[in-house]
């Protein structure tokens, strides 16, 4: 499993004049006063990050930016990992839409998860982490995928009567918000508050 994100989506832009109010003093001291900050959602593991933008660069909420190792065109530095609670209300609103966009754009990755998901414990299957999926529905999903692996979201809908995109978005949002001790799709939040 990869630890670093290569791409992310801009959730919020914090101009220099607002950084003094929205960011912890420790962070403000480490970066130039004229830095523009952004909160970004990682594309692969839904990592929440705070970054600084390169001087003079403009980005928009929802824009996909390179945040990986090496030369970046818009992001200057990754400042820190953040938690859901660190996001401002507009960023929280954009979050669900961007999670849905990522899940829809990476259909094969998540269909493969439905085909390969296994038990978490002797008594609990990872499919049960999806809201509304109980033991009976898990058995139905497992029986269907034994007959033939799922090929698409539509295939899952037709064969087991669930909306996989809704289930996945709900689960990913719960993990981002730290509502459950299990992390299947999301990088666990940083252990200490920053």
Short mmCIF file of N, CA and C in Angstrom, two decimals:
data_model
loop_
_atom_site.label_atom_id
_atom_site.label_comp_id
_atom_site.label_asym_id
_atom_site.label_seq_id
_atom_site.Cartn_x
_atom_site.Cartn_y
_atom_site.Cartn_z
N UNK A 1 0.83 -1.17 0.00
CA UNK A 1 0.00 0.00 0.00
C UNK A 1 0.89 1.25 0.00
N UNK A 2 0.58 2.18 -0.91
CA UNK A 2 1.36 3.41 -0.99
C UNK A 2 1.08 4.29 0.21
N UNK A 3 2.11 4.94 0.69
CA UNK A 3 1.95 5.82 1.84
C UNK A 3 1.75 7.26 1.43
N UNK A 4 2.31 7.66 0.31
CA UNK A 4 2.25 9.05 -0.14
C UNK A 4 1.20 9.22 -1.23
N UNK A 5 0.64 10.39 -1.27
CA UNK A 5 -0.30 10.74 -2.32
C UNK A 5 0.47 11.39 -3.46
N UNK A 6 0.05 11.14 -4.69
CA UNK A 6 0.65 11.81 -5.85
C UNK A 6 -0.19 12.99 -6.31
N UNK A 7 -1.51 12.83 -6.22
CA UNK A 7 -2.41 13.90 -6.65
C UNK A 7 -3.45 14.15 -5.57
N UNK A 8 -3.97 15.37 -5.57
CA UNK A 8 -5.00 15.72 -4.63
C UNK A 8 -5.93 16.75 -5.24
N UNK A 9 -7.03 16.97 -4.55
CA UNK A 9 -8.04 17.93 -5.00
C UNK A 9 -8.14 19.05 -3.97
N UNK A 10 -8.14 20.28 -4.45
CA UNK A 10 -8.20 21.44 -3.57
C UNK A 10 -9.58 21.53 -2.94
N UNK A 11 -9.59 21.57 -1.59
CA UNK A 11 -10.83 21.71 -0.83
C UNK A 11 -11.09 23.15 -0.41
N UNK A 12 -10.02 23.88 -0.14
CA UNK A 12 -10.14 25.24 0.39
C UNK A 12 -8.85 25.98 0.11
N UNK A 13 -8.98 27.28 -0.10
CA UNK A 13 -7.82 28.15 -0.32
C UNK A 13 -7.83 29.18 0.81
N UNK A 14 -6.69 29.31 1.48
CA UNK A 14 -6.57 30.23 2.60
C UNK A 14 -5.56 31.30 2.23
N UNK A 15 -6.06 32.50 1.83
CA UNK A 15 -5.14 33.56 1.42
C UNK A 15 -4.32 34.06 2.61
N UNK A 16 -3.20 34.72 2.34
CA UNK A 16 -2.31 35.17 3.43
C UNK A 16 -3.02 35.99 4.50
N UNK A 17 -3.94 36.84 4.10
CA UNK A 17 -4.62 37.70 5.07
C UNK A 17 -5.52 36.92 6.04
N UNK A 18 -5.93 35.72 5.67
CA UNK A 18 -6.76 34.89 6.56
C UNK A 18 -5.94 33.86 7.32
N UNK A 19 -4.73 33.58 6.85
CA UNK A 19 -3.90 32.55 7.48
C UNK A 19 -3.65 32.85 8.95
N UNK A 20 -3.52 34.13 9.30
CA UNK A 20 -3.26 34.51 10.70
C UNK A 20 -4.40 34.08 11.61
N UNK A 21 -5.60 33.98 11.08
CA UNK A 21 -6.76 33.62 11.90
C UNK A 21 -7.08 32.13 11.86
N UNK A 22 -6.78 31.48 10.76
CA UNK A 22 -7.23 30.09 10.57
C UNK A 22 -6.18 29.04 10.88
N UNK A 23 -4.91 29.43 10.94
CA UNK A 23 -3.86 28.44 11.11
C UNK A 23 -3.20 28.55 12.47
N UNK A 24 -2.73 27.42 13.03
CA UNK A 24 -2.04 27.45 14.32
C UNK A 24 -0.79 28.32 14.25
N UNK A 25 -0.47 28.98 15.37
CA UNK A 25 0.69 29.88 15.43
C UNK A 25 1.97 29.17 15.02
N UNK A 26 2.13 27.93 15.41
CA UNK A 26 3.34 27.17 15.08
C UNK A 26 3.52 27.08 13.57
N UNK A 27 2.45 26.91 12.84
CA UNK A 27 2.51 26.82 11.38
C UNK A 27 2.82 28.19 10.79
N UNK A 28 2.17 29.23 11.28
CA UNK A 28 2.39 30.58 10.75
C UNK A 28 3.84 31.02 10.91
N UNK A 29 4.49 30.62 11.99
CA UNK A 29 5.88 31.01 12.23
C UNK A 29 6.85 30.34 11.25
N UNK A 30 6.50 29.16 10.77
CA UNK A 30 7.41 28.39 9.92
C UNK A 30 7.39 28.82 8.45
N UNK A 31 6.37 29.54 8.03
CA UNK A 31 6.23 29.88 6.61
C UNK A 31 6.11 31.39 6.43
N UNK A 32 6.53 31.89 5.28
CA UNK A 32 6.47 33.33 5.04
C UNK A 32 5.04 33.87 5.19
N UNK A 33 4.96 35.12 5.65
CA UNK A 33 3.66 35.75 5.89
C UNK A 33 2.79 35.85 4.63
N UNK A 34 3.42 35.89 3.48
CA UNK A 34 2.65 36.05 2.24
C UNK A 34 2.29 34.71 1.60
N UNK A 35 2.45 33.61 2.31
CA UNK A 35 2.11 32.29 1.76
C UNK A 35 0.60 32.11 1.67
N UNK A 36 0.17 31.56 0.54
CA UNK A 36 -1.22 31.15 0.38
C UNK A 36 -1.28 29.67 0.68
N UNK A 37 -2.19 29.29 1.55
CA UNK A 37 -2.35 27.89 1.96
C UNK A 37 -3.55 27.29 1.24
N UNK A 38 -3.55 25.98 1.16
CA UNK A 38 -4.72 25.27 0.64
C UNK A 38 -4.87 23.97 1.42
N UNK A 39 -6.11 23.56 1.58
CA UNK A 39 -6.39 22.24 2.13
C UNK A 39 -6.71 21.34 0.95
N UNK A 40 -6.11 20.15 0.95
CA UNK A 40 -6.16 19.26 -0.21
C UNK A 40 -6.58 17.86 0.26
N UNK A 41 -7.38 17.20 -0.57
CA UNK A 41 -7.80 15.81 -0.35
C UNK A 41 -7.01 14.92 -1.28
N UNK A 42 -6.22 13.99 -0.72
CA UNK A 42 -5.45 13.06 -1.55
C UNK A 42 -6.36 12.15 -2.36
N UNK A 43 -5.93 11.87 -3.58
CA UNK A 43 -6.74 11.09 -4.51
C UNK A 43 -6.72 9.59 -4.24
N UNK A 44 -5.62 9.08 -3.71
CA UNK A 44 -5.47 7.63 -3.55
C UNK A 44 -5.98 7.14 -2.19
N UNK A 45 -5.57 7.80 -1.11
CA UNK A 45 -5.92 7.35 0.26
C UNK A 45 -6.72 8.40 1.03
N UNK A 46 -7.24 9.40 0.32
CA UNK A 46 -8.11 10.42 0.94
C UNK A 46 -7.45 11.11 2.13
N UNK A 47 -6.13 11.29 2.03
CA UNK A 47 -5.38 11.98 3.07
C UNK A 47 -5.71 13.47 3.02
N UNK A 48 -5.99 14.06 4.17
CA UNK A 48 -6.23 15.50 4.24
C UNK A 48 -4.90 16.18 4.53
N UNK A 49 -4.56 17.14 3.68
CA UNK A 49 -3.27 17.82 3.79
C UNK A 49 -3.44 19.32 3.75
N UNK A 50 -2.52 19.99 4.43
CA UNK A 50 -2.41 21.45 4.32
C UNK A 50 -1.13 21.71 3.54
N UNK A 51 -1.22 22.54 2.51
CA UNK A 51 -0.08 22.83 1.66
C UNK A 51 0.06 24.34 1.50
N UNK A 52 1.26 24.76 1.08
CA UNK A 52 1.43 26.14 0.63
C UNK A 52 1.52 26.10 -0.88
N UNK A 53 1.03 27.16 -1.49
CA UNK A 53 1.08 27.27 -2.95
C UNK A 53 2.30 28.08 -3.36
N UNK A 54 2.79 27.85 -4.55
CA UNK A 54 3.91 28.63 -5.07
C UNK A 54 3.45 30.07 -5.27
N UNK A 55 4.35 31.02 -5.08
CA UNK A 55 3.98 32.44 -5.24
C UNK A 55 3.37 32.71 -6.62
N UNK A 56 2.29 33.45 -6.61
CA UNK A 56 1.64 33.85 -7.86
C UNK A 56 0.76 32.80 -8.50
N UNK A 57 0.72 31.60 -7.93
CA UNK A 57 -0.08 30.52 -8.51
C UNK A 57 -1.53 30.64 -8.02
N UNK A 58 -2.45 30.41 -8.93
CA UNK A 58 -3.87 30.42 -8.60
C UNK A 58 -4.42 29.01 -8.78
N UNK A 59 -5.24 28.59 -7.83
CA UNK A 59 -5.94 27.31 -7.94
C UNK A 59 -7.40 27.55 -7.60
N UNK A 60 -8.24 26.59 -7.94
CA UNK A 60 -9.66 26.69 -7.64
C UNK A 60 -10.09 25.47 -6.83
N UNK A 61 -11.12 25.65 -6.03
CA UNK A 61 -11.67 24.52 -5.28
C UNK A 61 -12.11 23.46 -6.28
N UNK A 62 -11.72 22.22 -6.00
CA UNK A 62 -12.04 21.11 -6.89
C UNK A 62 -10.96 20.79 -7.90
N UNK A 63 -9.97 21.66 -8.03
CA UNK A 63 -8.90 21.45 -8.99
C UNK A 63 -7.98 20.32 -8.55
N UNK A 64 -7.57 19.49 -9.49
CA UNK A 64 -6.63 18.40 -9.23
C UNK A 64 -5.21 18.94 -9.37
N UNK A 65 -4.39 18.73 -8.33
CA UNK A 65 -3.03 19.25 -8.33
C UNK A 65 -2.06 18.13 -7.98
N UNK A 66 -0.84 18.25 -8.49
CA UNK A 66 0.21 17.28 -8.17
C UNK A 66 0.79 17.62 -6.81
N UNK A 67 0.83 16.63 -5.91
CA UNK A 67 1.37 16.83 -4.55
C UNK A 67 2.45 15.80 -4.23
N UNK A 68 2.86 15.06 -5.23
CA UNK A 68 3.83 13.99 -5.02
C UNK A 68 5.25 14.50 -4.85
N UNK A 69 6.18 13.55 -4.86
CA UNK A 69 7.59 13.85 -4.70
C UNK A 69 8.12 14.48 -5.99
N UNK A 70 9.06 15.39 -5.84
CA UNK A 70 9.69 15.99 -7.01
C UNK A 70 9.09 17.35 -7.34
N UNK A 71 9.31 17.77 -8.57
CA UNK A 71 8.88 19.09 -9.02
C UNK A 71 7.36 19.17 -9.11
N UNK A 72 6.80 20.13 -8.41
CA UNK A 72 5.35 20.38 -8.45
C UNK A 72 5.11 21.69 -9.17
N UNK A 73 4.03 21.77 -9.93
CA UNK A 73 3.78 22.99 -10.67
C UNK A 73 3.04 24.06 -9.86
N UNK A 74 2.18 23.67 -8.93
CA UNK A 74 1.39 24.66 -8.18
C UNK A 74 1.63 24.60 -6.67
N UNK A 75 1.84 23.43 -6.14
CA UNK A 75 2.04 23.27 -4.69
C UNK A 75 3.51 23.47 -4.38
N UNK A 76 3.78 24.32 -3.37
CA UNK A 76 5.16 24.55 -2.95
C UNK A 76 5.58 23.49 -1.94
N UNK A 77 4.93 23.50 -0.78
CA UNK A 77 5.30 22.55 0.29
C UNK A 77 4.06 21.91 0.90
N UNK A 78 4.24 20.68 1.35
CA UNK A 78 3.21 20.05 2.16
C UNK A 78 3.55 20.42 3.60
N UNK A 79 2.65 21.14 4.24
CA UNK A 79 2.89 21.67 5.58
C UNK A 79 2.64 20.59 6.63
N UNK A 80 1.48 19.94 6.55
CA UNK A 80 1.12 18.95 7.57
C UNK A 80 -0.10 18.17 7.13
N UNK A 81 -0.30 17.03 7.79
CA UNK A 81 -1.56 16.30 7.66
C UNK A 81 -2.55 16.95 8.61
N UNK A 82 -3.78 16.99 8.20
CA UNK A 82 -4.81 17.60 9.06
C UNK A 82 -5.94 16.60 9.25
N UNK A 83 -6.84 16.96 10.17
CA UNK A 83 -8.02 16.14 10.44
C UNK A 83 -9.25 16.84 9.89
N UNK A 84 -10.33 16.10 9.82
CA UNK A 84 -11.60 16.64 9.34
C UNK A 84 -11.98 17.90 10.11
N UNK A 85 -11.74 17.91 11.41
CA UNK A 85 -12.10 19.05 12.25
C UNK A 85 -11.35 20.32 11.87
N UNK A 86 -10.22 20.19 11.20
CA UNK A 86 -9.43 21.35 10.78
C UNK A 86 -10.01 22.05 9.56
N UNK A 87 -10.93 21.40 8.87
CA UNK A 87 -11.52 21.98 7.66
C UNK A 87 -12.57 23.01 8.00
N UNK A 88 -12.61 24.07 7.22
CA UNK A 88 -13.64 25.09 7.34
C UNK A 88 -14.94 24.56 6.71
N UNK A 89 -16.10 25.12 7.08
CA UNK A 89 -17.38 24.62 6.53
C UNK A 89 -17.43 24.52 5.00
N UNK A 90 -16.93 25.50 4.23
CA UNK A 90 -16.99 25.31 2.77
C UNK A 90 -16.18 24.10 2.29
N UNK A 91 -15.05 23.84 2.94
CA UNK A 91 -14.23 22.68 2.57
C UNK A 91 -14.96 21.39 2.90
N UNK A 92 -15.67 21.37 4.02
CA UNK A 92 -16.43 20.17 4.39
C UNK A 92 -17.51 19.89 3.37
N UNK A 93 -18.12 20.96 2.84
CA UNK A 93 -19.16 20.78 1.82
C UNK A 93 -18.56 20.24 0.52
N UNK A 94 -17.40 20.75 0.14
CA UNK A 94 -16.74 20.30 -1.09
C UNK A 94 -16.24 18.86 -0.95
N UNK A 95 -15.93 18.45 0.26
CA UNK A 95 -15.34 17.14 0.52
C UNK A 95 -16.20 15.99 -0.02
N UNK A 96 -17.47 15.96 0.34
CA UNK A 96 -18.34 14.86 -0.09
C UNK A 96 -18.44 14.79 -1.62
N UNK A 97 -18.52 15.95 -2.27
CA UNK A 97 -18.61 15.97 -3.73
C UNK A 97 -17.33 15.43 -4.36
N UNK A 98 -16.18 15.80 -3.78
CA UNK A 98 -14.91 15.33 -4.33
C UNK A 98 -14.69 13.84 -4.07
N UNK A 99 -15.12 13.37 -2.90
CA UNK A 99 -15.03 11.92 -2.63
C UNK A 99 -15.86 11.17 -3.66
N UNK A 100 -17.07 11.65 -3.93
CA UNK A 100 -17.94 11.01 -4.93
C UNK A 100 -17.26 11.02 -6.31
N UNK A 101 -16.67 12.14 -6.67
CA UNK A 101 -15.99 12.26 -7.96
C UNK A 101 -14.85 11.25 -8.06
N UNK A 102 -14.07 11.11 -7.01
CA UNK A 102 -12.96 10.16 -7.02
C UNK A 102 -13.47 8.73 -7.13
N UNK A 103 -14.49 8.39 -6.35
CA UNK A 103 -15.05 7.02 -6.38
C UNK A 103 -15.61 6.71 -7.77
N UNK A 104 -16.28 7.68 -8.38
CA UNK A 104 -16.83 7.44 -9.72
C UNK A 104 -15.73 7.32 -10.77
N UNK A 105 -14.64 8.07 -10.61
CA UNK A 105 -13.58 8.04 -11.62
C UNK A 105 -12.66 6.82 -11.49
N UNK A 106 -12.70 6.17 -10.33
CA UNK A 106 -11.84 4.99 -10.11
C UNK A 106 -12.69 3.73 -9.96
N UNK A 107 -13.64 3.57 -10.85
CA UNK A 107 -14.60 2.47 -10.75
C UNK A 107 -13.92 1.10 -10.63
N UNK A 108 -12.93 0.83 -11.47
CA UNK A 108 -12.33 -0.50 -11.45
C UNK A 108 -11.68 -0.81 -10.10
N UNK A 109 -11.02 0.16 -9.50
CA UNK A 109 -10.38 -0.01 -8.19
C UNK A 109 -11.40 -0.47 -7.15
N UNK A 110 -12.55 0.17 -7.13
CA UNK A 110 -13.55 -0.14 -6.10
C UNK A 110 -14.38 -1.38 -6.44
N UNK A 111 -14.58 -1.65 -7.72
CA UNK A 111 -15.23 -2.91 -8.11
C UNK A 111 -14.32 -4.07 -7.70
N UNK A 112 -13.02 -3.90 -7.91
CA UNK A 112 -12.07 -4.93 -7.48
C UNK A 112 -12.15 -5.14 -5.97
N UNK A 113 -12.35 -4.06 -5.22
CA UNK A 113 -12.49 -4.20 -3.76
C UNK A 113 -13.72 -5.05 -3.44
N UNK A 114 -14.84 -4.80 -4.10
CA UNK A 114 -16.03 -5.62 -3.87
C UNK A 114 -15.76 -7.08 -4.20
N UNK A 115 -14.92 -7.33 -5.19
CA UNK A 115 -14.60 -8.70 -5.58
C UNK A 115 -13.63 -9.39 -4.63
N UNK A 116 -12.82 -8.63 -3.92
CA UNK A 116 -11.77 -9.22 -3.10
C UNK A 116 -11.92 -8.98 -1.60
N UNK A 117 -12.85 -8.14 -1.19
CA UNK A 117 -13.00 -7.81 0.23
C UNK A 117 -13.14 -9.08 1.06
N UNK A 118 -12.43 -9.11 2.17
CA UNK A 118 -12.44 -10.30 3.02
C UNK A 118 -12.87 -9.98 4.44
N UNK A 119 -12.79 -10.97 5.31
CA UNK A 119 -13.19 -10.77 6.70
C UNK A 119 -12.19 -9.89 7.46
N UNK A 120 -12.72 -9.14 8.42
CA UNK A 120 -11.89 -8.34 9.32
C UNK A 120 -11.52 -9.15 10.55
N UNK A 121 -12.52 -9.87 11.04
CA UNK A 121 -12.34 -10.73 12.21
C UNK A 121 -13.09 -12.03 11.91
N UNK A 122 -13.08 -12.96 12.86
CA UNK A 122 -13.83 -14.20 12.67
C UNK A 122 -15.32 -13.95 12.55
N UNK A 123 -15.82 -12.87 13.15
CA UNK A 123 -17.26 -12.61 13.16
C UNK A 123 -17.69 -11.43 12.30
N UNK A 124 -16.73 -10.72 11.70
CA UNK A 124 -17.10 -9.52 10.94
C UNK A 124 -16.38 -9.47 9.59
N UNK A 125 -17.17 -9.25 8.54
CA UNK A 125 -16.64 -9.12 7.19
C UNK A 125 -16.47 -7.64 6.88
N UNK A 126 -15.46 -7.29 6.09
CA UNK A 126 -15.23 -5.88 5.76
C UNK A 126 -16.40 -5.26 4.99
N UNK A 127 -17.17 -6.06 4.27
CA UNK A 127 -18.35 -5.53 3.58
C UNK A 127 -19.39 -4.99 4.58
N UNK A 128 -19.37 -5.51 5.81
CA UNK A 128 -20.31 -5.02 6.83
C UNK A 128 -20.01 -3.60 7.27
N UNK A 129 -18.85 -3.08 6.93
CA UNK A 129 -18.53 -1.70 7.27
C UNK A 129 -19.30 -0.71 6.40
N UNK A 130 -19.86 -1.19 5.30
CA UNK A 130 -20.68 -0.34 4.45
C UNK A 130 -22.06 -0.20 5.10
N UNK A 131 -22.48 1.04 5.32
CA UNK A 131 -23.73 1.28 6.03
C UNK A 131 -24.91 0.60 5.32
N UNK A 132 -25.68 -0.13 6.09
CA UNK A 132 -26.85 -0.81 5.56
C UNK A 132 -26.58 -2.23 5.07
N UNK A 133 -25.33 -2.67 5.11
CA UNK A 133 -24.98 -4.02 4.68
C UNK A 133 -24.83 -4.89 5.93
N UNK A 134 -25.75 -5.80 6.10
CA UNK A 134 -25.69 -6.73 7.22
C UNK A 134 -25.19 -8.09 6.78
N UNK A 135 -25.23 -9.03 7.69
CA UNK A 135 -24.69 -10.37 7.41
C UNK A 135 -25.41 -11.06 6.25
N UNK A 136 -26.72 -10.88 6.16
CA UNK A 136 -27.47 -11.51 5.07
C UNK A 136 -27.06 -10.95 3.71
N UNK A 137 -26.91 -9.63 3.62
CA UNK A 137 -26.51 -9.00 2.35
C UNK A 137 -25.06 -9.36 2.02
N UNK A 138 -24.20 -9.48 3.03
CA UNK A 138 -22.82 -9.91 2.80
C UNK A 138 -22.83 -11.29 2.14
N UNK A 139 -23.63 -12.21 2.67
CA UNK A 139 -23.70 -13.55 2.10
C UNK A 139 -24.19 -13.52 0.65
N UNK A 140 -25.13 -12.62 0.37
CA UNK A 140 -25.64 -12.48 -0.99
C UNK A 140 -24.53 -11.96 -1.93
N UNK A 141 -23.78 -10.96 -1.47
CA UNK A 141 -22.68 -10.40 -2.28
C UNK A 141 -21.62 -11.47 -2.53
N UNK A 142 -21.25 -12.21 -1.47
CA UNK A 142 -20.23 -13.25 -1.61
C UNK A 142 -20.68 -14.34 -2.57
N UNK A 143 -21.97 -14.73 -2.49
CA UNK A 143 -22.49 -15.76 -3.39
C UNK A 143 -22.45 -15.29 -4.84
N UNK A 144 -22.81 -14.04 -5.06
CA UNK A 144 -22.81 -13.49 -6.43
C UNK A 144 -21.40 -13.40 -7.00
N UNK A 145 -20.46 -12.98 -6.19
CA UNK A 145 -19.10 -12.84 -6.72
C UNK A 145 -18.43 -14.20 -6.92
N UNK A 146 -18.90 -15.25 -6.20
CA UNK A 146 -18.38 -16.61 -6.46
C UNK A 146 -18.88 -17.10 -7.82
N UNK A 147 -20.11 -16.75 -8.18
CA UNK A 147 -20.64 -17.15 -9.49
C UNK A 147 -19.82 -16.51 -10.61
N UNK A 148 -19.56 -15.21 -10.44
CA UNK A 148 -18.82 -14.45 -11.44
C UNK A 148 -18.41 -13.13 -10.81
N UNK A 149 -17.13 -12.73 -10.94
CA UNK A 149 -16.71 -11.45 -10.36
C UNK A 149 -17.53 -10.29 -10.92
N UNK A 150 -17.74 -9.29 -10.09
CA UNK A 150 -18.45 -8.10 -10.54
C UNK A 150 -17.59 -7.37 -11.57
N UNK A 151 -18.25 -6.77 -12.56
CA UNK A 151 -17.53 -6.09 -13.63
C UNK A 151 -17.63 -4.58 -13.57
N UNK A 152 -18.68 -4.06 -12.92
CA UNK A 152 -18.88 -2.61 -12.89
C UNK A 152 -19.82 -2.26 -11.74
N UNK A 153 -19.96 -0.98 -11.50
CA UNK A 153 -20.93 -0.54 -10.48
C UNK A 153 -22.34 -0.98 -10.88
N UNK A 154 -22.64 -0.86 -12.16
CA UNK A 154 -23.97 -1.24 -12.64
C UNK A 154 -24.21 -2.74 -12.43
N UNK A 155 -23.19 -3.54 -12.64
CA UNK A 155 -23.29 -4.98 -12.41
C UNK A 155 -23.61 -5.27 -10.94
N UNK A 156 -22.95 -4.56 -10.04
CA UNK A 156 -23.23 -4.73 -8.61
C UNK A 156 -24.67 -4.34 -8.31
N UNK A 157 -25.10 -3.19 -8.86
CA UNK A 157 -26.48 -2.73 -8.63
C UNK A 157 -27.50 -3.79 -9.07
N UNK A 158 -27.30 -4.31 -10.27
CA UNK A 158 -28.26 -5.27 -10.84
C UNK A 158 -28.27 -6.58 -10.07
N UNK A 159 -27.10 -7.08 -9.69
CA UNK A 159 -27.02 -8.41 -9.10
C UNK A 159 -27.31 -8.46 -7.61
N UNK A 160 -27.02 -7.41 -6.87
CA UNK A 160 -27.25 -7.47 -5.42
C UNK A 160 -28.14 -6.34 -4.90
N UNK A 161 -28.58 -5.43 -5.78
CA UNK A 161 -29.55 -4.42 -5.39
C UNK A 161 -29.05 -3.36 -4.43
N UNK A 162 -27.78 -3.01 -4.51
CA UNK A 162 -27.24 -1.92 -3.70
C UNK A 162 -26.55 -0.91 -4.62
N UNK A 163 -26.46 0.32 -4.17
CA UNK A 163 -25.76 1.35 -4.93
C UNK A 163 -24.34 1.43 -4.39
N UNK A 164 -23.37 0.84 -5.09
CA UNK A 164 -22.01 0.79 -4.56
C UNK A 164 -21.38 2.17 -4.37
N UNK A 165 -21.70 3.12 -5.25
CA UNK A 165 -21.11 4.46 -5.11
C UNK A 165 -21.59 5.10 -3.81
N UNK A 166 -22.88 5.03 -3.54
CA UNK A 166 -23.41 5.61 -2.29
C UNK A 166 -22.79 4.93 -1.07
N UNK A 167 -22.69 3.60 -1.10
CA UNK A 167 -22.11 2.87 0.02
C UNK A 167 -20.65 3.25 0.24
N UNK A 168 -19.89 3.36 -0.84
CA UNK A 168 -18.47 3.69 -0.73
C UNK A 168 -18.27 5.12 -0.25
N UNK A 169 -19.03 6.06 -0.81
CA UNK A 169 -18.90 7.46 -0.39
C UNK A 169 -19.25 7.60 1.08
N UNK A 170 -20.32 6.93 1.51
CA UNK A 170 -20.69 6.97 2.93
C UNK A 170 -19.60 6.41 3.83
N UNK A 171 -19.02 5.31 3.41
CA UNK A 171 -17.96 4.69 4.21
C UNK A 171 -16.71 5.56 4.25
N UNK A 172 -16.30 6.08 3.12
CA UNK A 172 -15.11 6.93 3.05
C UNK A 172 -15.30 8.19 3.89
N UNK A 173 -16.47 8.79 3.81
CA UNK A 173 -16.74 9.99 4.62
C UNK A 173 -16.67 9.65 6.12
N UNK A 174 -17.21 8.51 6.51
CA UNK A 174 -17.15 8.10 7.93
C UNK A 174 -15.70 7.90 8.37
N UNK A 175 -14.88 7.32 7.51
CA UNK A 175 -13.46 7.14 7.85
C UNK A 175 -12.73 8.47 7.94
N UNK A 176 -12.99 9.37 7.00
CA UNK A 176 -12.35 10.69 7.04
C UNK A 176 -12.71 11.42 8.33
N UNK A 177 -13.97 11.28 8.76
CA UNK A 177 -14.43 11.96 9.97
C UNK A 177 -14.04 11.22 11.24
N UNK A 178 -13.40 10.06 11.11
CA UNK A 178 -12.93 9.32 12.27
C UNK A 178 -14.04 8.69 13.08
N UNK A 179 -15.13 8.30 12.43
CA UNK A 179 -16.30 7.75 13.13
C UNK A 179 -16.19 6.26 13.42
N UNK A 180 -15.12 5.62 13.00
CA UNK A 180 -15.01 4.18 13.13
C UNK A 180 -13.54 3.82 13.35
N UNK A 181 -13.23 2.79 14.11
CA UNK A 181 -11.82 2.44 14.32
C UNK A 181 -11.17 1.73 13.11
N UNK A 182 -11.97 1.30 12.15
CA UNK A 182 -11.43 0.60 10.98
C UNK A 182 -11.19 1.57 9.84
N UNK A 183 -10.02 1.47 9.23
CA UNK A 183 -9.67 2.29 8.07
C UNK A 183 -9.36 1.37 6.92
N UNK A 184 -10.26 1.31 5.94
CA UNK A 184 -10.10 0.45 4.77
C UNK A 184 -9.67 1.26 3.56
N UNK A 185 -10.29 2.42 3.37
CA UNK A 185 -10.05 3.24 2.19
C UNK A 185 -9.23 4.50 2.48
N UNK A 186 -9.21 4.93 3.72
CA UNK A 186 -8.64 6.23 4.09
C UNK A 186 -7.39 6.01 4.94
N UNK A 187 -6.38 6.84 4.69
CA UNK A 187 -5.20 6.83 5.56
C UNK A 187 -5.66 7.28 6.95
N UNK A 188 -5.34 6.54 8.00
CA UNK A 188 -5.75 6.97 9.34
C UNK A 188 -5.27 8.39 9.63
N UNK A 189 -6.05 9.15 10.39
CA UNK A 189 -5.66 10.53 10.67
C UNK A 189 -4.38 10.59 11.49
N UNK A 190 -3.74 11.77 11.49
CA UNK A 190 -2.53 11.89 12.30
C UNK A 190 -2.87 11.62 13.77
N UNK A 191 -1.95 10.99 14.46
CA UNK A 191 -2.22 10.56 15.83
C UNK A 191 -2.30 11.70 16.84
N UNK A 192 -1.56 12.76 16.61
CA UNK A 192 -1.63 13.88 17.53
C UNK A 192 -2.14 15.11 16.81
N UNK A 193 -2.85 15.94 17.54
CA UNK A 193 -3.38 17.17 16.94
C UNK A 193 -2.22 18.07 16.57
N UNK A 194 -2.34 18.66 15.37
CA UNK A 194 -1.28 19.57 14.92
C UNK A 194 -1.81 20.97 14.80
#
